[in-house]
Coordinates of C-alpha atoms in Angstrom, one line a residue:
M1 CA -22.4 34.7 -24.2
S2 CA -18.8 34.7 -22.9
R3 CA -20.0 34.0 -19.4
L4 CA -22.0 31.0 -20.4
K5 CA -20.2 27.9 -19.2
T6 CA -22.7 25.2 -20.2
S7 CA -26.2 24.9 -21.5
K8 CA -28.8 22.1 -22.0
E9 CA -31.6 22.0 -24.4
I10 CA -34.8 20.7 -23.0
N11 CA -37.6 19.7 -25.3
M12 CA -40.9 20.5 -23.5
Q13 CA -44.0 20.1 -25.6
F14 CA -46.4 20.3 -22.7
Y15 CA -47.7 22.7 -20.1
L16 CA -47.7 22.4 -16.4
F17 CA -51.1 23.0 -14.7
E18 CA -49.7 22.1 -11.3
D19 CA -46.4 20.6 -10.3
N20 CA -47.8 17.1 -10.9
I21 CA -50.5 17.9 -13.5
F22 CA -49.8 18.6 -17.1
T23 CA -51.8 19.4 -20.2
L24 CA -50.9 19.1 -23.9
N25 CA -53.3 22.0 -24.9
K26 CA -55.0 19.8 -27.6
P27 CA -58.7 20.4 -27.0
E28 CA -59.4 19.1 -30.5
A29 CA -58.6 15.6 -29.3
F30 CA -62.1 15.5 -27.9
Y31 CA -63.4 15.2 -31.5
L32 CA -61.5 11.9 -32.0
F33 CA -64.6 10.3 -30.8
N34 CA -66.4 11.4 -34.1
S35 CA -63.5 10.3 -36.2
E36 CA -62.4 7.0 -37.7
L37 CA -59.2 5.3 -36.4
N38 CA -57.8 4.8 -39.9
D39 CA -58.3 8.4 -40.9
I40 CA -55.1 10.2 -41.7
R41 CA -56.1 13.1 -39.4
T42 CA -56.7 10.7 -36.5
T43 CA -53.3 9.1 -37.0
S44 CA -51.6 12.5 -37.3
L45 CA -53.1 13.9 -34.1
L46 CA -52.3 10.7 -32.2
E47 CA -48.7 10.8 -33.5
V48 CA -48.3 14.4 -32.3
I49 CA -49.9 13.7 -28.9
G50 CA -47.7 10.6 -28.7
Y51 CA -44.6 12.6 -29.1
Q52 CA -45.8 15.2 -26.6
L53 CA -46.4 12.5 -24.1
F54 CA -43.0 11.0 -24.7
T55 CA -41.4 14.5 -23.9
V56 CA -43.2 14.4 -20.6
C57 CA -41.6 11.0 -19.8
S58 CA -38.1 12.0 -21.1
I59 CA -38.1 15.2 -19.0
L60 CA -38.8 13.0 -16.0
L61 CA -36.0 10.7 -17.1
E62 CA -38.6 7.9 -17.4
K63 CA -38.6 4.9 -19.8
P64 CA -42.0 3.7 -18.5
Y65 CA -43.8 0.4 -18.7
I66 CA -46.8 1.3 -20.8
Q67 CA -50.4 0.1 -20.2
Y68 CA -53.4 1.1 -22.1
Q69 CA -57.2 0.8 -21.9
S70 CA -58.0 -2.3 -23.8
D71 CA -61.5 -1.3 -25.0
S72 CA -60.4 2.1 -26.2
K73 CA -60.3 2.8 -30.0
F74 CA -57.3 5.0 -29.6
A75 CA -55.3 4.2 -26.5
K76 CA -53.2 1.3 -28.0
T77 CA -52.2 3.4 -31.1
L78 CA -51.2 6.3 -28.8
A79 CA -49.2 3.9 -26.6
E80 CA -47.4 2.6 -29.7
F81 CA -46.3 6.1 -30.7
V82 CA -45.1 6.9 -27.2
K83 CA -43.1 3.6 -27.1
S84 CA -41.6 4.0 -30.5
N85 CA -40.3 7.5 -29.6
S86 CA -39.1 6.3 -26.2
D87 CA -37.3 3.3 -27.6
E88 CA -35.6 5.4 -30.3
F89 CA -34.6 8.1 -27.8
Y90 CA -33.0 5.7 -25.3
E91 CA -31.3 3.7 -28.0
R92 CA -29.6 6.9 -29.2
L93 CA -28.5 7.6 -25.7
K94 CA -27.0 4.2 -25.3
E95 CA -24.9 4.8 -28.5
S96 CA -23.8 8.2 -27.3
E97 CA -21.2 9.1 -24.6
R98 CA -24.0 10.0 -22.2
G99 CA -25.5 6.5 -22.0
D100 CA -28.9 5.6 -20.7
K101 CA -29.7 7.6 -17.7
S102 CA -33.3 6.6 -17.3
R103 CA -34.8 6.5 -13.8
N104 CA -34.9 3.2 -11.8
P105 CA -37.3 1.9 -10.7
R106 CA -39.3 2.6 -13.9
A107 CA -42.6 4.3 -13.9
K108 CA -45.9 2.9 -15.2
L109 CA -47.6 5.0 -17.9
I110 CA -51.3 4.2 -18.1
I111 CA -53.2 5.6 -21.1
V112 CA -57.0 5.8 -21.1
D113 CA -59.5 7.9 -23.2
R114 CA -62.4 9.9 -21.9
S115 CA -64.8 7.0 -22.6
F116 CA -63.5 5.1 -19.6
D117 CA -65.5 7.5 -17.3
L118 CA -68.2 9.9 -18.4
I119 CA -69.3 10.7 -14.8
A120 CA -66.2 12.4 -13.4
P121 CA -66.2 15.4 -15.8
I122 CA -69.8 16.4 -14.8
Q123 CA -70.0 15.2 -11.2
H124 CA -70.4 17.7 -8.4
D125 CA -68.4 17.6 -5.2
F126 CA -67.6 19.6 -2.0
S127 CA -64.0 20.6 -2.7
Y128 CA -62.9 24.2 -3.1
Q129 CA -61.0 23.7 -6.4
T130 CA -63.8 21.7 -8.1
L131 CA -66.5 24.2 -7.1
V132 CA -64.4 27.3 -8.1
Y133 CA -64.0 25.9 -11.6
D134 CA -67.6 24.9 -11.7
T135 CA -68.9 28.3 -10.6
N136 CA -66.8 31.0 -12.3
E137 CA -65.6 31.7 -15.8
S138 CA -61.9 31.6 -16.5
E139 CA -59.2 32.5 -19.0
G140 CA -57.6 29.4 -20.5
E141 CA -57.2 26.2 -18.5
K142 CA -56.1 28.0 -15.4
K143 CA -58.4 30.2 -13.3
V144 CA -57.6 33.9 -13.6
L145 CA -59.9 36.2 -11.6
D146 CA -60.2 40.0 -11.6
V147 CA -61.4 40.6 -8.0
T148 CA -62.1 43.7 -6.0
S149 CA -62.5 43.1 -2.2
D150 CA -65.9 43.9 -0.7
V151 CA -64.1 45.0 2.4
D152 CA -61.6 47.4 0.9
E153 CA -62.1 48.8 -2.6
D154 CA -58.3 49.6 -2.8
I155 CA -57.7 45.8 -2.7
S156 CA -58.1 44.8 -6.3
M157 CA -55.9 42.4 -8.2
K158 CA -55.7 39.8 -11.0
V159 CA -55.5 36.4 -9.3
E160 CA -54.1 33.3 -10.9
L161 CA -54.8 30.2 -9.0
D162 CA -51.6 28.3 -9.1
E163 CA -48.6 27.1 -7.0
T164 CA -47.5 30.7 -6.4
D165 CA -50.7 31.3 -4.4
E166 CA -50.0 29.6 -1.0
I167 CA -53.5 30.0 0.2
W168 CA -54.9 28.3 -2.9
M169 CA -52.5 25.5 -2.5
K170 CA -53.4 25.0 1.1
F171 CA -57.2 24.9 0.6
K172 CA -57.9 23.8 -2.9
A173 CA -58.6 20.1 -2.0
K174 CA -60.4 21.0 1.3
H175 CA -64.2 21.0 1.7
L176 CA -65.7 24.3 0.9
A177 CA -67.2 24.8 4.3
E178 CA -63.8 24.0 5.9
T179 CA -62.2 26.5 3.6
L180 CA -64.6 29.2 4.6
T181 CA -64.2 28.5 8.4
S182 CA -60.4 28.3 8.2
L183 CA -60.0 31.4 6.2
S184 CA -62.1 33.4 8.6
S185 CA -60.1 32.1 11.6
E186 CA -56.7 32.6 10.0
I187 CA -57.5 36.1 8.9
S188 CA -58.5 37.0 12.5
N189 CA -55.4 35.3 13.9
F190 CA -53.2 37.0 11.3
V191 CA -54.5 40.5 12.1
D192 CA -54.2 39.9 15.9
N193 CA -50.6 38.8 15.7
D194 CA -49.3 41.0 12.9
K195 CA -46.6 43.5 13.7
T196 CA -48.4 46.3 11.8
E197 CA -51.3 46.0 14.2
Q198 CA -48.9 46.2 17.1
I199 CA -47.4 49.3 15.6
K200 CA -50.9 50.8 15.3
N201 CA -51.3 50.1 19.0
G202 CA -48.3 52.2 19.9
E203 CA -45.6 49.5 20.3
N204 CA -42.1 50.5 19.4
F205 CA -40.4 48.9 16.3
D206 CA -37.5 49.8 14.1
M207 CA -38.8 51.9 11.1
Q208 CA -37.4 49.7 8.4
E209 CA -38.8 46.6 10.1
A210 CA -42.1 48.5 10.4
L211 CA -42.2 49.3 6.7
E212 CA -41.4 45.8 5.6
A213 CA -44.1 44.4 8.0
A214 CA -46.7 46.8 6.6
T215 CA -45.8 45.7 2.9
T216 CA -46.0 42.0 3.8
Y217 CA -49.1 42.5 5.8
K218 CA -51.0 44.3 3.0
E219 CA -50.1 41.7 0.4
L220 CA -51.1 38.8 2.5
V221 CA -54.3 40.5 3.6
K222 CA -55.2 40.9 -0.1
K223 CA -54.8 37.2 -0.7
Y224 CA -56.8 36.2 2.3
L225 CA -59.6 38.6 1.7
L226 CA -59.8 37.7 -2.0
H227 CA -60.0 34.0 -1.2
L228 CA -62.5 34.6 1.5
Q229 CA -64.7 36.6 -1.0
L230 CA -64.2 33.9 -3.7
S231 CA -65.2 31.1 -1.3
Q232 CA -68.3 33.0 -0.1
E233 CA -69.4 33.6 -3.7
V234 CA -68.9 29.9 -4.4
M235 CA -70.9 28.9 -1.3
S236 CA -73.7 31.3 -2.3
N237 CA -73.9 29.6 -5.7
F238 CA -73.6 26.2 -4.0
T239 CA -76.7 27.0 -1.8
A240 CA -78.7 28.7 -4.6
C241 CA -78.2 25.8 -7.0
K242 CA -79.1 23.2 -4.3
W243 CA -75.9 21.3 -4.9
K244 CA -76.0 19.6 -1.5
D245 CA -79.3 17.9 -2.4
L246 CA -78.0 17.2 -5.9
I247 CA -74.8 15.6 -4.6
S248 CA -77.0 13.3 -2.4
I249 CA -78.9 11.9 -5.3
E250 CA -75.8 11.8 -7.5
Q251 CA -74.1 9.6 -4.9
K252 CA -77.0 7.2 -4.8
I253 CA -76.8 6.9 -8.6
I254 CA -73.1 6.4 -8.7
T255 CA -72.7 4.0 -5.7
G256 CA -76.0 2.3 -5.8
V257 CA -76.4 2.7 -2.0
D258 CA -77.6 5.4 0.3
E259 CA -75.7 7.1 3.1
L260 CA -76.4 4.1 5.5
G261 CA -75.2 1.6 2.9
R262 CA -78.7 0.4 2.0
E263 CA -79.2 -0.6 -1.7
V264 CA -81.3 2.0 -3.5
T265 CA -84.0 1.0 -5.9
N266 CA -84.5 2.5 -9.3
I267 CA -87.9 3.8 -8.1
D268 CA -86.1 5.7 -5.2
I269 CA -83.7 7.2 -7.7
I270 CA -86.4 8.2 -10.2
R271 CA -88.4 9.8 -7.4
G272 CA -85.3 11.7 -6.3
I273 CA -84.6 13.0 -9.8
T274 CA -88.2 14.0 -10.4
K275 CA -88.3 15.8 -7.0
I276 CA -85.1 17.8 -7.5
S277 CA -85.3 18.5 -11.3
K278 CA -87.8 21.3 -10.8
D279 CA -85.2 23.2 -8.7
L280 CA -82.3 22.6 -11.0
T281 CA -80.9 24.5 -13.9
R282 CA -81.1 22.7 -17.2
E283 CA -77.3 22.2 -17.1
D284 CA -77.4 20.5 -13.7
H285 CA -80.4 18.5 -14.7
T286 CA -78.5 17.3 -17.8
R287 CA -75.5 16.4 -15.7
L288 CA -77.6 14.4 -13.4
L289 CA -79.3 12.4 -16.3
I290 CA -75.8 11.6 -17.9
Q291 CA -74.9 10.0 -14.6
Y292 CA -78.2 8.0 -14.4
L293 CA -78.0 6.9 -18.1
T294 CA -74.4 5.8 -17.6
C295 CA -75.2 3.7 -14.5
Y296 CA -78.6 2.3 -15.6
E297 CA -79.9 0.5 -18.7
L298 CA -83.2 1.6 -20.0
S299 CA -85.6 0.5 -22.8
E300 CA -85.6 2.6 -25.9
K301 CA -89.0 4.2 -24.9
D302 CA -87.8 5.0 -21.4
R303 CA -84.6 6.5 -22.7
Y304 CA -86.5 8.7 -25.1
N305 CA -88.9 9.9 -22.3
M306 CA -85.9 10.7 -20.0
I307 CA -84.0 12.6 -22.7
T308 CA -87.0 14.7 -23.8
S309 CA -87.8 15.5 -20.2
I310 CA -85.1 18.2 -20.5
Q311 CA -87.4 20.1 -22.9
N312 CA -84.5 21.8 -24.7
D313 CA -82.9 20.9 -28.0
A314 CA -79.4 21.7 -27.0
F315 CA -79.4 19.7 -23.8
E316 CA -81.3 16.8 -25.4
A317 CA -78.5 16.7 -28.0
I318 CA -75.9 16.1 -25.3
L319 CA -77.8 13.0 -24.1
E320 CA -78.4 11.8 -27.6
N321 CA -74.6 12.0 -28.3
L322 CA -73.7 9.7 -25.4
P323 CA -73.2 6.7 -27.8
Y324 CA -70.1 8.5 -29.3
F325 CA -68.4 7.7 -26.0
F326 CA -70.5 4.9 -24.6
P327 CA -71.8 2.5 -27.4
E328 CA -73.6 0.4 -24.8
F329 CA -75.9 3.3 -24.2
E330 CA -78.3 2.2 -26.8
E331 CA -78.1 -1.6 -26.1
G332 CA -80.5 -1.5 -23.1
K333 CA -83.6 -3.6 -23.5
K334 CA -85.0 -3.4 -20.0
L335 CA -84.4 -1.5 -16.7
Q336 CA -81.4 -2.7 -14.8
R337 CA -78.3 -1.3 -13.2
R338 CA -75.2 -1.6 -15.5
A339 CA -72.6 0.0 -13.1
E340 CA -71.1 -1.9 -10.2
K341 CA -72.3 -0.9 -6.8
I342 CA -69.9 0.3 -4.2
S343 CA -68.4 -2.7 -2.3
E344 CA -68.8 -3.4 1.4
S345 CA -65.1 -2.7 2.0
E346 CA -65.4 0.6 0.1
F347 CA -68.4 1.6 2.1
S348 CA -66.7 0.7 5.3
T349 CA -63.7 2.9 4.3
Y350 CA -66.2 5.7 3.5
K351 CA -67.9 5.4 7.0
K352 CA -64.6 5.5 8.7
K353 CA -63.6 8.7 6.9
L354 CA -67.0 10.2 7.5
D355 CA -66.7 9.5 11.3
E356 CA -63.3 11.3 11.3
S357 CA -64.6 14.2 9.3
D358 CA -66.5 17.3 10.5
Y359 CA -68.0 17.7 7.0
D360 CA -69.9 15.7 4.4
I361 CA -67.7 13.6 2.1
L362 CA -68.3 11.6 -1.1
R363 CA -68.9 7.8 -1.0
S364 CA -67.7 7.5 -4.6
T365 CA -64.1 7.5 -5.8
T366 CA -63.2 8.4 -9.4
K367 CA -62.2 5.6 -11.7
L368 CA -58.9 7.4 -12.4
S369 CA -58.1 7.2 -8.6
K370 CA -59.1 3.5 -8.5
I371 CA -56.8 2.8 -11.4
A372 CA -53.9 4.6 -9.5
I373 CA -54.6 2.6 -6.3
S374 CA -54.8 -0.7 -8.2
S375 CA -51.6 0.0 -10.1
F376 CA -49.7 1.0 -6.9
N377 CA -50.8 -2.4 -5.3
D378 CA -49.9 -4.3 -8.5
E379 CA -53.5 -5.3 -8.8
L380 CA -54.5 -3.5 -12.0
S381 CA -56.1 -6.0 -14.5
E382 CA -53.8 -6.8 -17.4
V383 CA -56.9 -7.8 -19.4
E384 CA -58.5 -4.4 -19.1
F385 CA -55.1 -2.6 -19.1
P386 CA -52.6 -4.8 -21.0
F387 CA -48.9 -3.8 -21.3
L388 CA -47.3 -2.8 -24.5
G389 CA -43.9 -4.3 -24.7
D390 CA -42.2 -5.4 -21.5
A391 CA -43.9 -5.5 -18.1
P392 CA -42.5 -5.3 -14.6
A393 CA -41.8 -8.6 -12.8
I394 CA -44.6 -9.3 -10.4
T395 CA -43.8 -11.8 -7.7
S396 CA -46.1 -13.8 -5.4
N397 CA -45.2 -11.4 -2.6
A398 CA -46.6 -8.3 -4.5
K399 CA -49.6 -7.9 -2.3
R400 CA -47.6 -8.3 0.9
R401 CA -45.1 -5.7 -0.3
G402 CA -48.1 -3.4 -1.0
R403 CA -49.3 -3.7 2.6
Q404 CA -45.8 -2.9 3.8
R405 CA -45.6 0.2 1.7
R406 CA -49.0 1.3 2.9
D407 CA -47.7 1.0 6.5
N408 CA -44.8 3.3 5.8
N409 CA -45.8 6.7 4.4
D410 CA -42.3 8.2 4.7
I411 CA -41.6 10.8 2.0
S412 CA -38.3 9.1 1.1
N413 CA -40.3 5.9 0.3
I414 CA -42.8 7.9 -1.7
L415 CA -40.1 9.4 -3.8
S416 CA -38.2 6.1 -4.3
N417 CA -41.2 4.1 -5.3
P418 CA -42.0 3.7 -9.0
R419 CA -44.0 6.7 -10.3
I420 CA -47.5 6.3 -11.8
I421 CA -48.1 8.5 -14.9
L422 CA -51.8 8.7 -15.9
F423 CA -52.8 10.2 -19.2
V424 CA -56.5 10.8 -20.2
L425 CA -57.1 11.4 -24.0
G426 CA -60.1 13.7 -24.4
G427 CA -60.0 15.8 -21.2
L428 CA -59.2 15.7 -17.5
S429 CA -61.5 17.1 -14.9
H430 CA -60.9 19.1 -11.7
H431 CA -62.8 16.6 -9.7
E432 CA -60.3 13.9 -10.8
I433 CA -57.3 16.2 -10.0
V434 CA -58.7 16.7 -6.5
S435 CA -59.5 13.0 -6.1
L436 CA -55.9 12.0 -6.9
Q437 CA -54.5 14.5 -4.4
K438 CA -56.8 13.1 -1.7
I439 CA -55.8 9.5 -2.2
Q440 CA -52.1 10.5 -1.8
E441 CA -52.9 12.6 1.3
E442 CA -54.7 9.6 2.8
G443 CA -51.8 7.2 2.0
A444 CA -53.7 4.9 -0.4
V445 CA -51.0 5.5 -3.0
Q446 CA -47.5 6.1 -1.7
C447 CA -45.7 7.2 -4.8
Q448 CA -45.6 10.2 -7.1
I449 CA -48.7 10.4 -9.2
I450 CA -48.3 12.5 -12.4
A451 CA -51.5 13.1 -14.3
G452 CA -52.1 14.7 -17.6
S453 CA -54.4 15.1 -20.5
S454 CA -54.9 16.5 -23.9
Y455 CA -56.9 19.3 -22.2
I456 CA -58.3 20.2 -18.8
N457 CA -62.1 20.7 -18.9
R458 CA -64.6 22.5 -16.7
P459 CA -68.0 20.8 -16.7
S460 CA -69.7 23.5 -18.9
E461 CA -66.9 23.1 -21.4
F462 CA -67.4 19.4 -21.5
L463 CA -71.1 19.7 -22.1
N464 CA -70.6 22.3 -24.9
M465 CA -68.2 19.9 -26.7
M466 CA -70.6 17.0 -26.1
K467 CA -73.4 19.0 -27.6
D468 CA -71.4 19.7 -30.8
I469 CA -69.6 16.4 -31.3
Q470 CA -72.1 15.2 -33.9
K471 CA -71.3 18.0 -36.3
Y472 CA -67.5 18.3 -35.6
N473 CA -64.6 16.1 -36.3
L474 CA -60.8 16.5 -36.6
K475 CA -61.3 18.1 -40.1
N476 CA -63.9 20.6 -39.0
N477 CA -63.9 21.7 -35.3
P478 CA -63.8 24.9 -33.3
F479 CA -60.1 24.4 -32.6
S480 CA -59.0 23.9 -36.2
R481 CA -57.5 27.5 -36.1
R482 CA -56.3 27.0 -32.5
E483 CA -59.1 29.1 -31.1
E484 CA -59.8 29.0 -27.4
P485 CA -62.4 26.3 -26.4
P486 CA -66.0 27.2 -25.6
R487 CA -66.2 29.3 -22.5
G488 CA -68.8 30.4 -20.0
R489 CA -71.9 28.7 -18.7
F490 CA -73.6 26.2 -21.1
E491 CA -75.1 28.0 -24.1
E492 CA -78.7 27.1 -24.4
S493 CA -80.5 26.7 -27.7
K494 CA -82.6 29.8 -28.7
Q495 CA -85.3 27.5 -29.9

């Protein structure tokens, strides 16, 4: 210790999933939805999560403006815990010699719970990351794969999909078909241009240089071949499960229009569901019905008929448990659409992107991404997302400033703009993670977005916990002893 000149204690009570995505590793927070707000266990868990979320902000040197989902049972209480910890921390700093060194301009912290969007966790899309986590089993929240190459049995390794894998980082938000095509092309170019191949062809190189080239070559070939194999496996599953057709009907349900922008009728959607359901797994069929029941009101009789069409007790339980998150589910008296249709401007934006793309894209945008876009443009409703405590000054020129910021996507402006920190209590999906990355790449949001959750869910995990929420709460749940969450494909009832 004689060589140690200085040290700094950093209190990190969170885990980084990616450089801008964090998790608190609190899967039990899902069972808040079967717990009373005034229960001591509820208060205790929210207090712990509030402190963890505060540590995220303090590490970032942020004393954020805090907004919360107004119709959430838990978001305001959680926001209050974050604020009290933050106020106390910065008050102590002011009184110390260090002083308040919080970042300026201040970030916005927006807290929601999983009830704000039940579609994103179980929606299908075309991106490599979403499909990988929707297809394969994993260890923990990150994807860890034991893969042996079909091309070379000597190429076998444990792959963790994170920032250390440059190929994963390059393609994870890309369309699966684009990933496959680009990987094949890059492998060919890499082999053609690599020094090792030139050595094999008789060209003269320094021996040390040749050895270094051979080592680098083999490691990179491993990664390329493993991702090529993984993407091929995912594509095979995508085709076998008929996910392209499934995505088509999901997009009609979510947006209310077809690919030409024409309004779809309920009859059209029911026919589509009926036609495709015979080719779907029960898990995919259930995911489709969750989306339909979230977007459309039905009479009690029609709801019953739709739920029992699954013909499996476990999957029926998932649909019957929707009111824990979505109380309006049981209020329908007649058939009508309850979700807003995609707007004309949103559809025009979709068409423009589609014309510029070589691949299919989604018409829908996740609610979390819409919140980020509205917040960046100072247009997020303060009725739906009120501030706790002080709020940033919004001038009459806010919209004009937003247009100016959108016209200048320089990295220095992105880093200097106020951050947006999004927190989802009850689970964040990979579809939402990819969607947030895309709106930044497209320039719709020109600031740092940092998103986190109590846990990061795969679709099958989300369904497993939905199935069991009626019998579990914070006192009695699978994570009471900090066990790993349910893994693998959805476990069907034996009945």
